[in-house]
Coordinates of C-alpha atoms and ligand atoms in Angstrom, one line a residue:
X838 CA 176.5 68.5 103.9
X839 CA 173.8 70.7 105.7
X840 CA 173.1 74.0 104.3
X841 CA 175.2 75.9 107.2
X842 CA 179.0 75.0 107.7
X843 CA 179.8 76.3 111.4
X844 CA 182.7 73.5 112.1
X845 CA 184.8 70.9 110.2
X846 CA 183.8 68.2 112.6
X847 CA 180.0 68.1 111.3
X848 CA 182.0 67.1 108.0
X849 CA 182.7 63.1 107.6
X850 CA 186.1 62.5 106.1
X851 CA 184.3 62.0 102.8
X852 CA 182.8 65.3 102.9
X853 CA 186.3 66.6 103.8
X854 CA 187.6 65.0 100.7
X855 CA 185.1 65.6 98.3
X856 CA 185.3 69.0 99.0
X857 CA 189.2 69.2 98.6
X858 CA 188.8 67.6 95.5
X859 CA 186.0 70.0 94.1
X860 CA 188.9 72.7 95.3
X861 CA 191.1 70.9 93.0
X862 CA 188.7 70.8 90.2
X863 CA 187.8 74.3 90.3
X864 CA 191.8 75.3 90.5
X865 CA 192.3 73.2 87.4
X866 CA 189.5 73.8 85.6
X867 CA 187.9 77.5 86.0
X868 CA 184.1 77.8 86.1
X869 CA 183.8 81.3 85.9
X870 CA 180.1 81.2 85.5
X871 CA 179.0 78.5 88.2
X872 CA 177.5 81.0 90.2
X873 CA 176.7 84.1 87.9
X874 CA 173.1 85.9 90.1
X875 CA 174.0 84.6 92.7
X876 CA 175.0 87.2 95.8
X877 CA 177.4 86.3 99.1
X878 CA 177.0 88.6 102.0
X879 CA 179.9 88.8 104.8
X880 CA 180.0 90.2 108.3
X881 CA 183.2 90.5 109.6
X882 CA 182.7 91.8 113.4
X883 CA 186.4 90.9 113.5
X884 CA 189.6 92.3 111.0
X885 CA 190.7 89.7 108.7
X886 CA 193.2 90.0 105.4
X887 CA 193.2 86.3 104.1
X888 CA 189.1 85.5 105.0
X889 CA 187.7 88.7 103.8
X890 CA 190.3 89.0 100.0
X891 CA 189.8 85.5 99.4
X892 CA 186.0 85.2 100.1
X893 CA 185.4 88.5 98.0
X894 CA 187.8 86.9 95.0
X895 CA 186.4 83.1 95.3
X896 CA 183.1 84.3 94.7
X897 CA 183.8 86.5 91.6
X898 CA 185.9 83.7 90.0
X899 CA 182.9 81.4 89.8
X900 CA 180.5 84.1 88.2
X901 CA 179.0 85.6 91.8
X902 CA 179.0 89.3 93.5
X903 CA 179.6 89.7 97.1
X904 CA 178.8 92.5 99.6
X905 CA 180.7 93.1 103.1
X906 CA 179.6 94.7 106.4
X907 CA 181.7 95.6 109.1
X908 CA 179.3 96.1 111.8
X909 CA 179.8 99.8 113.0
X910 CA 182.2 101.2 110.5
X911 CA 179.7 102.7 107.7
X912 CA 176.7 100.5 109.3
X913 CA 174.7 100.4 112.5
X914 CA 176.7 98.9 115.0
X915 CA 175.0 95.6 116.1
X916 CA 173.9 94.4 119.4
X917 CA 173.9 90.3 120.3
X918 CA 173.3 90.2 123.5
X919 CA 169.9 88.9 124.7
X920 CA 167.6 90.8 126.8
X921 CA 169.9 93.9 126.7
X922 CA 168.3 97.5 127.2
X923 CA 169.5 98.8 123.9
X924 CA 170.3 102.6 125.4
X925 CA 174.3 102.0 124.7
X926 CA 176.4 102.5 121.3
X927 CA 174.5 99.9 119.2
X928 CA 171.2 100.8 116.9
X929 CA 170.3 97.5 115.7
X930 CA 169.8 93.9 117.0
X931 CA 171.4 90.8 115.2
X932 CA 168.2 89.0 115.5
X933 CA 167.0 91.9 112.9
X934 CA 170.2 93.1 111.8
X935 CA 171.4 89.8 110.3
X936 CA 168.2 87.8 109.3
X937 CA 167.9 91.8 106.6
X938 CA 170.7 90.5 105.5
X939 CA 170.1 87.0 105.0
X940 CA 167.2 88.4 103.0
X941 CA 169.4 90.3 100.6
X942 CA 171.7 87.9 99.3
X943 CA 171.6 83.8 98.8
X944 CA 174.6 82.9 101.4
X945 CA 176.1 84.6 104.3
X946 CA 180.2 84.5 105.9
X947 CA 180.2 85.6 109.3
X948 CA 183.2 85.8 111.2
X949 CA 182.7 86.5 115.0
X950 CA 185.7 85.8 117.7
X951 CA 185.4 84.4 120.9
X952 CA 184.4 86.8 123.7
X953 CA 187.4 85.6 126.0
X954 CA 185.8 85.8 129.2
X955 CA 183.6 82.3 129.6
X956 CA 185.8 78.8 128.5
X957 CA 182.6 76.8 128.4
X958 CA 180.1 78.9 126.2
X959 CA 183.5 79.7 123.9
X960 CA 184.0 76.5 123.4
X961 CA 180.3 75.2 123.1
X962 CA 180.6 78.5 120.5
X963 CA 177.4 79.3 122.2
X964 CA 176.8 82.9 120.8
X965 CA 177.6 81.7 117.3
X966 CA 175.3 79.5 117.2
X967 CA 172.5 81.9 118.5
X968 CA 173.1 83.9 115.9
X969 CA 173.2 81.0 113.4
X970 CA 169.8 79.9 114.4
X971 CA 168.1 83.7 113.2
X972 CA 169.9 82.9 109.5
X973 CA 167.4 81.4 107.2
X974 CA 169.7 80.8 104.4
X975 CA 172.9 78.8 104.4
X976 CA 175.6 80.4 106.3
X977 CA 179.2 79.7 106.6
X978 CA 181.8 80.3 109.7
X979 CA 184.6 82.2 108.9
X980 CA 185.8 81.9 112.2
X981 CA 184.1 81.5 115.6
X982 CA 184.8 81.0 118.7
X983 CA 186.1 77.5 118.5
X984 CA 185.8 76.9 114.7
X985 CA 187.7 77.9 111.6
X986 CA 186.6 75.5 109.4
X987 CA 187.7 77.1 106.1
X988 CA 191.1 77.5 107.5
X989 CA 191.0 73.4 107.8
X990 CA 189.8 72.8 104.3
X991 CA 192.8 75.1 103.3
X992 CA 195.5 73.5 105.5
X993 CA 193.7 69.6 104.8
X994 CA 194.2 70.6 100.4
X995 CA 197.5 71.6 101.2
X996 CA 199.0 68.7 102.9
X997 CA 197.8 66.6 99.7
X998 CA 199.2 69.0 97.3
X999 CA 202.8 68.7 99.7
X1000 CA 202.0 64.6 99.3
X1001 CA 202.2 64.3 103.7
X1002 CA 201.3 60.4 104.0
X1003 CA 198.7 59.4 106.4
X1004 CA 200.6 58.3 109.5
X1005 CA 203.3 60.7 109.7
X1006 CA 203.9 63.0 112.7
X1007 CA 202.0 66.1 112.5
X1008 CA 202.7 68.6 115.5
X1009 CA 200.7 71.8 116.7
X1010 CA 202.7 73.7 118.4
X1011 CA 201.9 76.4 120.9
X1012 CA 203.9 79.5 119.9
X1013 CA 204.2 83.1 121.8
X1014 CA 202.1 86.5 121.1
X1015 CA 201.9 89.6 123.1
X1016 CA 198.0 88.5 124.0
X1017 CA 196.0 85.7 124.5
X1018 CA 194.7 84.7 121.1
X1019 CA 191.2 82.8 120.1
X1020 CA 191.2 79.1 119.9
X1021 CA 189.5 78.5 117.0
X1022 CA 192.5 77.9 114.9
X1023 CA 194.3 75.2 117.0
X1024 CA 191.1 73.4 117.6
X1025 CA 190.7 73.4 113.7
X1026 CA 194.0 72.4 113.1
X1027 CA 193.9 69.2 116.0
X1028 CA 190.5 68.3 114.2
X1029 CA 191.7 68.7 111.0
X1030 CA 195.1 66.2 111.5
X1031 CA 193.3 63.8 113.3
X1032 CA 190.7 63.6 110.7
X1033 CA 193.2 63.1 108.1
X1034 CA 195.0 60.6 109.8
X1035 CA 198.3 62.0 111.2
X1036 CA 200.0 61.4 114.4
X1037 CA 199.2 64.4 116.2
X1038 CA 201.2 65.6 118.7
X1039 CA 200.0 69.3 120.5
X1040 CA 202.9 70.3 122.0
X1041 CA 202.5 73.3 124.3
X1042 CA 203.8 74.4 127.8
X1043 CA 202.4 73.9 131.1
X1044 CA 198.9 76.0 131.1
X1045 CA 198.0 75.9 127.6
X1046 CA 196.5 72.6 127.2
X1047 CA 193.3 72.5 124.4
X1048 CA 190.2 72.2 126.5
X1049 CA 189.3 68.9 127.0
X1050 CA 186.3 68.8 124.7
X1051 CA 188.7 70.1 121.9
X1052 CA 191.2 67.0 122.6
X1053 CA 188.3 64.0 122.9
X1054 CA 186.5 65.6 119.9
X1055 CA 189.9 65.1 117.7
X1056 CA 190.8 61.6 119.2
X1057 CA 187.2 60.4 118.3
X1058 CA 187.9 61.7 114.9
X1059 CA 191.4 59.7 115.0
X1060 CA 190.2 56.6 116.0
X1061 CA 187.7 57.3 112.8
X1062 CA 190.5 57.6 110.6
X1063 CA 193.8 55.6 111.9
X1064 CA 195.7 57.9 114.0
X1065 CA 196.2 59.5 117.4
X1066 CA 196.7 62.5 119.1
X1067 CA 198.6 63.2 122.0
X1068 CA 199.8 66.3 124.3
X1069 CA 202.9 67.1 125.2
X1070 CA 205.3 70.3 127.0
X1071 CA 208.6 68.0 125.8
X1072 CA 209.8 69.8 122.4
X1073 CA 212.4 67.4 121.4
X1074 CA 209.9 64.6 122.1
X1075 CA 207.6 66.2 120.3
X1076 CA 209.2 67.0 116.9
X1077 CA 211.1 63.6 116.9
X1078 CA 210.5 62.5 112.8
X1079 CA 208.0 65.8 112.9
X1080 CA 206.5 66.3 109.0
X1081 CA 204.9 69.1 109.5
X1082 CA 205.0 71.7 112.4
X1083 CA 201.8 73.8 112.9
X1084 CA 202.4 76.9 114.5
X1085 CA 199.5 78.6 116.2
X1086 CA 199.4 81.3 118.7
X1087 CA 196.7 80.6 121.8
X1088 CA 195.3 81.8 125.1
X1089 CA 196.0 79.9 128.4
X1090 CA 192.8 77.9 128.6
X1091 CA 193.8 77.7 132.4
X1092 CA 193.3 81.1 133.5
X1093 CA 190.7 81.8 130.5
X1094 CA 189.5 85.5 130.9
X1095 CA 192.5 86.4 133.2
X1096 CA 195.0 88.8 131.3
X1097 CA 196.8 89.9 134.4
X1098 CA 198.1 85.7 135.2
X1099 CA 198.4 85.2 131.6
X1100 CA 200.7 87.9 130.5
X1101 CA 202.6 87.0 133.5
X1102 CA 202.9 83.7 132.1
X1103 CA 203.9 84.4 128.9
X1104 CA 206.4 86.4 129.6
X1105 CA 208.1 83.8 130.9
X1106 CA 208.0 81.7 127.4
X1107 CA 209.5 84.3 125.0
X1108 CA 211.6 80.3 124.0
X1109 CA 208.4 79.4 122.2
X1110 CA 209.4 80.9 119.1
X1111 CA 209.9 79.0 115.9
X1112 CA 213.4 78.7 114.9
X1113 CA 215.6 76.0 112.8
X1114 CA 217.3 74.7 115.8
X1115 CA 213.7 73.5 116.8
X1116 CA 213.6 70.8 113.7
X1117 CA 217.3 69.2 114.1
X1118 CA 215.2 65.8 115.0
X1119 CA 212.4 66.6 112.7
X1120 CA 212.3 64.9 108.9
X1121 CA 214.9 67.0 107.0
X1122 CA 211.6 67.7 104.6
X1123 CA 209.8 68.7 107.6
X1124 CA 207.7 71.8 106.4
X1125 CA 206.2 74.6 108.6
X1126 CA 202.7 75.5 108.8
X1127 CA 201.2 78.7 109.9
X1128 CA 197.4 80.2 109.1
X1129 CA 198.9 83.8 109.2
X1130 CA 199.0 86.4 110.3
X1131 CA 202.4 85.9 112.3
X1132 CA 204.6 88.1 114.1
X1133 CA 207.8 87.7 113.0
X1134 CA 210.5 86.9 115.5
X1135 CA 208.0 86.6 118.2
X1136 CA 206.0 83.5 117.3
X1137 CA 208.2 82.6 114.1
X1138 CA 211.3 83.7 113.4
X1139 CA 212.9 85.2 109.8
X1140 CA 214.9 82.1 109.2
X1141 CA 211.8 79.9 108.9
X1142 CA 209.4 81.7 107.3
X1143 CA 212.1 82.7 104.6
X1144 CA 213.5 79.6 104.7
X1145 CA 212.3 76.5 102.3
X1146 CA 210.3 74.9 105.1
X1147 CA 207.6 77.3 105.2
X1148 CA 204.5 77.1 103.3
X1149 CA 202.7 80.1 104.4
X1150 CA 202.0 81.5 101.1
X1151 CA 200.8 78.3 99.4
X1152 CA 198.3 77.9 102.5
X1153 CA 197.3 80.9 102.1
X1154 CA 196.5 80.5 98.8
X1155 CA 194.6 77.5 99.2
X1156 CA 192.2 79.3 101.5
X1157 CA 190.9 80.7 97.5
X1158 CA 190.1 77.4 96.1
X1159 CA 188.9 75.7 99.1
X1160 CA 186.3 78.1 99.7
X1161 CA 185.4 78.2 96.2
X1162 CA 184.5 74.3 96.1
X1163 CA 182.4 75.6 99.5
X1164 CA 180.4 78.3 97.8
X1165 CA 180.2 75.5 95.0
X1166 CA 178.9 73.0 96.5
X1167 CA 176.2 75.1 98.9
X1168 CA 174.9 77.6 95.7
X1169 CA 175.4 75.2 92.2
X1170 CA 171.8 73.8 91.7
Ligands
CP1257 N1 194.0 82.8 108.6 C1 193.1 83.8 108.5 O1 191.9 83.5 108.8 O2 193.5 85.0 108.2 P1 192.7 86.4 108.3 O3 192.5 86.6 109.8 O4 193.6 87.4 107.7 O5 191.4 86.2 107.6

């Protein structure tokens, strides 16, 4: 593995499982002095609950310290925009900013959304990956534009501890939110199933279709592994012997950037919303998948995710021990 982790896709499956079984080992075995001196620095530019807790509490269970920076909120707030006259709000440049940082501890998290407005340089993540290039040390994504590869890890360890074969029908369904959200989660999650070997079925309605590099990068990975991945609006078609369904909230990649037409649309599809009668041709141990947070009763509703089909929590909790075995396996000498 290279010494920065921007996307599950520049994992191989071995790499994938290798590290879900360090994640396993770590869980089973404490090592609370695998990393004692050494320090992991986090920028969130973004909010988080899950990323930022389980980051902070991975590190310390192997031995480590942590610091965190949220740009602009008891910091200089940081510019990343090339070639900008620096007269506005922010003090400092990333290309300073972050390389300091880099300086101070021996790993760095960023997190740092998509900026919504260009479909092609979100999903080439091309401002994550200028600021990747000033970071000396190893770096990890903790969610980019297009990339949430700790969120994989986490969903990958927990479809081996639920035992979901190879082959069966995993399906990522589009579900509704008051605003367009980032797709770095879906694009994950398409990556992550075809990697593992599922039948992957996106199921979304007319308008939200994963951009086309998204889709080829995840059959590629398919073909790799033994399985397929295909697109459809049909609900019933899709969740048809369904093992898992894989919530996810996402922006119309069709009008990318346009809030007016997209809000319009949405409002139309208030039926995307998770509910039991959604799984009567699913597997009757069909389990629900969601990376959280969730609005309840308008992506999900209360009889799933307090029902026995979800495993929110337990993916949640994974995200813990897979990022462990990633600190791990980047710091151990
Ligand atoms: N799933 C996830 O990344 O959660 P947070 O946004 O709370 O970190």
């Amino acid at each position: 593995m290279k010494s920065h982790l921007l996307d599950l896709a520049d994992l191989s499956r071995d790499e994938v499982v290798h590290l879900v079984q360090l994640a396993r080992r770590l869980q089973d075995h404490p090592e609370p002095h695998a990393l004692a001196g050494k320090i992991l620095g986090l920028v969130f530019f973004n909010p988080s609950l899950r990323t930022l807790a389980s980051t902070q509490a991975g590190m310390a269970k192997l031995g480590g310290s942590s610091f965190v920076i949220t740009p602009g909120q008891g910091t200089w707030q940081l510019e990343s925009r090339l070639g900008v006259t620096m007269n506005g709000a922010c003090a400092e440049h990333i290309r300073e900013g972050l390389p300091v940082l880099a300086s101070f501890c021996d790993i760095l998290g960023i997190r740092s959304f998509a900026a919504g407005i260009d479909l092609t340089a979100d999903v080439a993540d091309s401002d994550y990956k200028a600021m990747a290039s000033v970071i000396p040390s190893p770096l990890v994504n903790l969610e980019s534009a297009i990339a949430h590869p700790m969120q994989g890890l986490a969903d990958w360890k927990t479809l081996d501890d639920l035992n979901v074969p190879q082959g069966s029908r995993f399906v990522l369904s589009w579900v509704n939110h008051p605003r367009a959200l980032p797709l770095a989660v879906p694009a994950t999650a398409v990556h992550m199933a075809a990697l593992r070997g599922h039948e992957v079925v996106v199921l979304r309605p007319d308008g939200y279709a994963l951009p086309a590099a998204v889709m080829e990068k995840a059959r590629y990975a398919a073909q790799l592994s033994g399985g397929s991945v295909t697109e459809t609006s049909d609900r019933n078609m899709a969740l048809a012997g369904a093992s898992i369904v894989y919530a996810k909230e996402w922006g119309s990649p069709e009008h990318y950037g346009d809030s007016a037409t997209e809000t319009a649309l949405r409002a139309g599809l208030s039926d995307w919303q998770v509910r039991e009668d959604w799984f009567t041709s699913a597997r009757s141990d069909c389990r629900f998948m969601h990376c959280l947070p969730v609005r309840r009763n308008v992506a999900v509703a209360d009889e799933i995710l307090d029902g026995s089909r979800s495993v929110v929590l337990q993916e949640a909790n994974n995200r813990l021990w897979t990022q462990m075995a990633v600190l791990h396996h980047l710091l151990k000498p």
